[in-house]
Amino acid sequence: MFQLSNDLSQSSKPEQYTALAEMARGLLADERDLVANAANFSALVYHSLADLNWAGFYFFDGTELVVGPFQGKPACVRIAIGRGVCGTAAQARATQLVRDVHAFPGHIACDAASRSEIVVPLVAPDGTLIGVWDVDSPREARFDDADRAGMEALCAVFVELAWGRRQR
């Protein structure tokens, strides 16, 4: 049985993300199903970090981003590449750290309570776009460079273990 550590709030952000990466490695280590791993990864992050109202995946289907496993309120189902924060991250293949979503041109408001957002593009080792990892907060300026580094490290674990060993 997997045990979720609930004492991360007393640690620095780098320490929180190091612990989360270790937990993610353990959680994903023995499972090859992409959907199962994405679901557990979403739950791990959502229930481990403070001030989140959405955490989940949008997978690229060859044309657009389609919602995958997540934690939070129901979400937008399809997002065009280049549209909103998720579509911008996918198109640019660069993490988008948005302190105030209301100031982001073309922001897609799936949950009106969201005030800040971080989106990490998921790219396979061969350069293929997998999708994006999207995390929202009801608190403005919730995410900073420590979150960027931590989320990117977490996503590297996901790509390595969940995408790299997925069932075909």
CSV table of C-alpha atoms in Angstrom, one decimal:
chain,number,residue,atom,x,y,z
A,1,MET,CA,0.0,0.0,0.0
A,2,PHE,CA,1.2,3.5,-0.9
A,3,GLN,CA,1.5,5.9,2.0
A,4,LEU,CA,1.0,9.6,1.2
A,5,SER,CA,3.2,11.9,3.2
A,6,ASN,CA,1.2,14.8,4.6
A,7,ASP,CA,4.0,16.6,6.4
A,8,LEU,CA,5.4,18.3,3.3
A,9,SER,CA,4.1,21.8,4.3
A,10,GLN,CA,6.8,22.2,6.9
A,11,SER,CA,9.5,21.7,4.3
A,12,SER,CA,11.0,24.2,1.8
A,13,LYS,CA,9.7,24.0,-1.8
A,14,PRO,CA,12.8,22.3,-3.1
A,15,GLU,CA,12.5,19.7,-0.3
A,16,GLN,CA,8.8,19.2,-1.0
A,17,TYR,CA,9.5,18.5,-4.7
A,18,THR,CA,12.4,16.2,-3.9
A,19,ALA,CA,10.1,14.2,-1.6
A,20,LEU,CA,7.3,14.2,-4.2
A,21,ALA,CA,9.7,13.0,-6.9
A,22,GLU,CA,10.7,10.1,-4.6
A,23,MET,CA,7.1,9.3,-3.9
A,24,ALA,CA,6.2,9.5,-7.6
A,25,ARG,CA,9.0,7.1,-8.5
A,26,GLY,CA,7.7,4.6,-5.9
A,27,LEU,CA,4.1,5.1,-7.1
A,28,LEU,CA,4.8,4.6,-10.8
A,29,ALA,CA,7.6,2.0,-10.6
A,30,ASP,CA,5.6,-1.1,-11.1
A,31,GLU,CA,2.7,0.0,-13.3
A,32,ARG,CA,2.8,0.2,-17.0
A,33,ASP,CA,-0.7,1.6,-17.8
A,34,LEU,CA,-0.5,5.3,-18.7
A,35,VAL,CA,-3.9,6.2,-17.5
A,36,ALA,CA,-3.4,4.5,-14.1
A,37,ASN,CA,-0.1,6.3,-13.7
A,38,ALA,CA,-1.5,9.7,-14.7
A,39,ALA,CA,-4.4,9.3,-12.3
A,40,ASN,CA,-2.2,8.4,-9.4
A,41,PHE,CA,0.4,11.1,-10.3
A,42,SER,CA,-2.4,13.7,-10.3
A,43,ALA,CA,-3.8,12.6,-7.0
A,44,LEU,CA,-0.3,12.6,-5.4
A,45,VAL,CA,0.5,16.2,-6.4
A,46,TYR,CA,-3.0,17.5,-5.7
A,47,HIS,CA,-3.1,16.1,-2.2
A,48,SER,CA,0.5,16.9,-1.3
A,49,LEU,CA,0.8,20.6,-2.2
A,50,ALA,CA,-1.1,23.4,-0.6
A,51,ASP,CA,-3.4,25.9,-2.4
A,52,LEU,CA,-4.2,23.9,-5.5
A,53,ASN,CA,-7.7,23.6,-7.0
A,54,TRP,CA,-6.8,21.6,-10.1
A,55,ALA,CA,-3.9,19.2,-11.1
A,56,GLY,CA,-3.9,17.0,-14.1
A,57,PHE,CA,-3.0,16.1,-17.7
A,58,TYR,CA,-4.0,17.1,-21.2
A,59,PHE,CA,-2.7,14.6,-23.7
A,60,PHE,CA,-1.9,15.5,-27.3
A,61,ASP,CA,-4.0,13.4,-29.7
A,62,GLY,CA,-2.1,14.5,-32.8
A,63,THR,CA,-4.4,17.5,-33.4
A,64,GLU,CA,-5.3,19.1,-30.0
A,65,LEU,CA,-4.9,18.6,-26.2
A,66,VAL,CA,-7.6,16.3,-24.7
A,67,VAL,CA,-8.2,16.2,-20.9
A,68,GLY,CA,-6.7,13.2,-19.1
A,69,PRO,CA,-6.7,12.1,-15.5
A,70,PHE,CA,-7.0,15.0,-13.0
A,71,GLN,CA,-8.0,16.1,-9.6
A,72,GLY,CA,-10.4,19.1,-9.2
A,73,LYS,CA,-13.6,20.4,-10.7
A,74,PRO,CA,-14.6,19.2,-14.2
A,75,ALA,CA,-12.4,20.7,-16.9
A,76,CYS,CA,-12.4,21.9,-20.4
A,77,VAL,CA,-12.2,18.8,-22.6
A,78,ARG,CA,-10.3,20.0,-25.7
A,79,ILE,CA,-7.8,22.8,-26.0
A,80,ALA,CA,-6.3,23.9,-29.3
A,81,ILE,CA,-2.5,24.1,-29.6
A,82,GLY,CA,-1.5,27.7,-29.1
A,83,ARG,CA,-4.7,28.6,-27.2
A,84,GLY,CA,-4.7,29.4,-23.5
A,85,VAL,CA,-1.9,28.6,-21.1
A,86,CYS,CA,-2.0,24.8,-21.9
A,87,GLY,CA,-2.0,25.3,-25.6
A,88,THR,CA,0.8,27.9,-25.3
A,89,ALA,CA,3.0,25.5,-23.3
A,90,ALA,CA,2.4,22.8,-25.8
A,91,GLN,CA,3.2,25.0,-28.8
A,92,ALA,CA,6.3,26.6,-27.3
A,93,ARG,CA,7.4,23.4,-25.5
A,94,ALA,CA,8.2,25.6,-22.6
A,95,THR,CA,6.9,25.8,-19.1
A,96,GLN,CA,4.3,28.6,-18.6
A,97,LEU,CA,4.3,30.1,-15.1
A,98,VAL,CA,1.4,32.5,-14.8
A,99,ARG,CA,1.1,34.6,-11.7
A,100,ASP,CA,-2.3,36.1,-12.6
A,101,VAL,CA,-4.4,34.1,-15.1
A,102,HIS,CA,-6.6,37.2,-15.7
A,103,ALA,CA,-3.6,39.0,-17.2
A,104,PHE,CA,-2.7,36.1,-19.6
A,105,PRO,CA,-4.0,36.9,-23.1
A,106,GLY,CA,-6.5,34.2,-24.2
A,107,HIS,CA,-6.6,32.4,-20.8
A,108,ILE,CA,-9.3,29.7,-20.8
A,109,ALA,CA,-11.2,29.8,-17.5
A,110,CYS,CA,-12.3,26.3,-16.8
A,111,ASP,CA,-12.6,27.1,-13.1
A,112,ALA,CA,-13.5,30.7,-12.2
A,113,ALA,CA,-11.7,30.3,-8.9
A,114,SER,CA,-8.3,29.8,-10.5
A,115,ARG,CA,-6.0,32.8,-10.1
A,116,SER,CA,-2.5,31.4,-11.0
A,117,GLU,CA,-1.3,28.5,-13.1
A,118,ILE,CA,1.8,26.5,-14.1
A,119,VAL,CA,1.8,24.3,-17.2
A,120,VAL,CA,4.7,22.0,-18.1
A,121,PRO,CA,5.0,20.5,-21.6
A,122,LEU,CA,5.5,16.8,-21.6
A,123,VAL,CA,7.9,15.8,-24.4
A,124,ALA,CA,9.1,12.3,-25.1
A,125,PRO,CA,12.9,11.7,-25.5
A,126,ASP,CA,12.5,11.6,-29.3
A,127,GLY,CA,10.9,15.1,-29.2
A,128,THR,CA,7.3,13.9,-29.6
A,129,LEU,CA,4.8,16.1,-27.8
A,130,ILE,CA,2.9,13.9,-25.2
A,131,GLY,CA,0.8,16.7,-23.7
A,132,VAL,CA,1.0,19.0,-20.8
A,133,TRP,CA,0.9,18.8,-17.0
A,134,ASP,CA,-1.4,21.6,-15.7
A,135,VAL,CA,-1.7,22.9,-12.1
A,136,ASP,CA,-4.0,25.7,-11.0
A,137,SER,CA,-4.3,27.6,-7.7
A,138,PRO,CA,-7.0,29.8,-6.3
A,139,ARG,CA,-4.2,32.0,-4.9
A,140,GLU,CA,-2.6,34.7,-7.1
A,141,ALA,CA,1.2,34.3,-7.5
A,142,ARG,CA,1.1,30.8,-6.0
A,143,PHE,CA,3.8,29.5,-8.3
A,144,ASP,CA,7.4,30.7,-8.5
A,145,ASP,CA,10.7,29.5,-9.9
A,146,ALA,CA,11.0,26.8,-7.2
A,147,ASP,CA,7.7,25.4,-8.4
A,148,ARG,CA,8.9,25.6,-12.0
A,149,ALA,CA,12.0,23.6,-11.2
A,150,GLY,CA,10.0,21.1,-9.0
A,151,MET,CA,7.2,20.6,-11.5
A,152,GLU,CA,9.7,20.1,-14.3
A,153,ALA,CA,11.5,17.5,-12.2
A,154,LEU,CA,8.3,15.7,-11.4
A,155,CYS,CA,7.3,15.7,-15.0
A,156,ALA,CA,10.6,14.2,-16.0
A,157,VAL,CA,9.9,11.3,-13.6
A,158,PHE,CA,6.4,10.9,-15.1
A,159,VAL,CA,7.8,10.9,-18.7
A,160,GLU,CA,10.5,8.4,-17.8
A,161,LEU,CA,8.4,6.0,-15.8
A,162,ALA,CA,4.9,6.4,-17.1
A,163,TRP,CA,5.4,7.3,-20.8
A,164,GLY,CA,8.6,5.4,-21.3
A,165,ARG,CA,7.2,2.1,-20.0
A,166,ARG,CA,3.5,2.5,-21.0
A,167,GLN,CA,1.5,-0.4,-22.4
A,168,ARG,CA,1.2,-0.1,-26.1
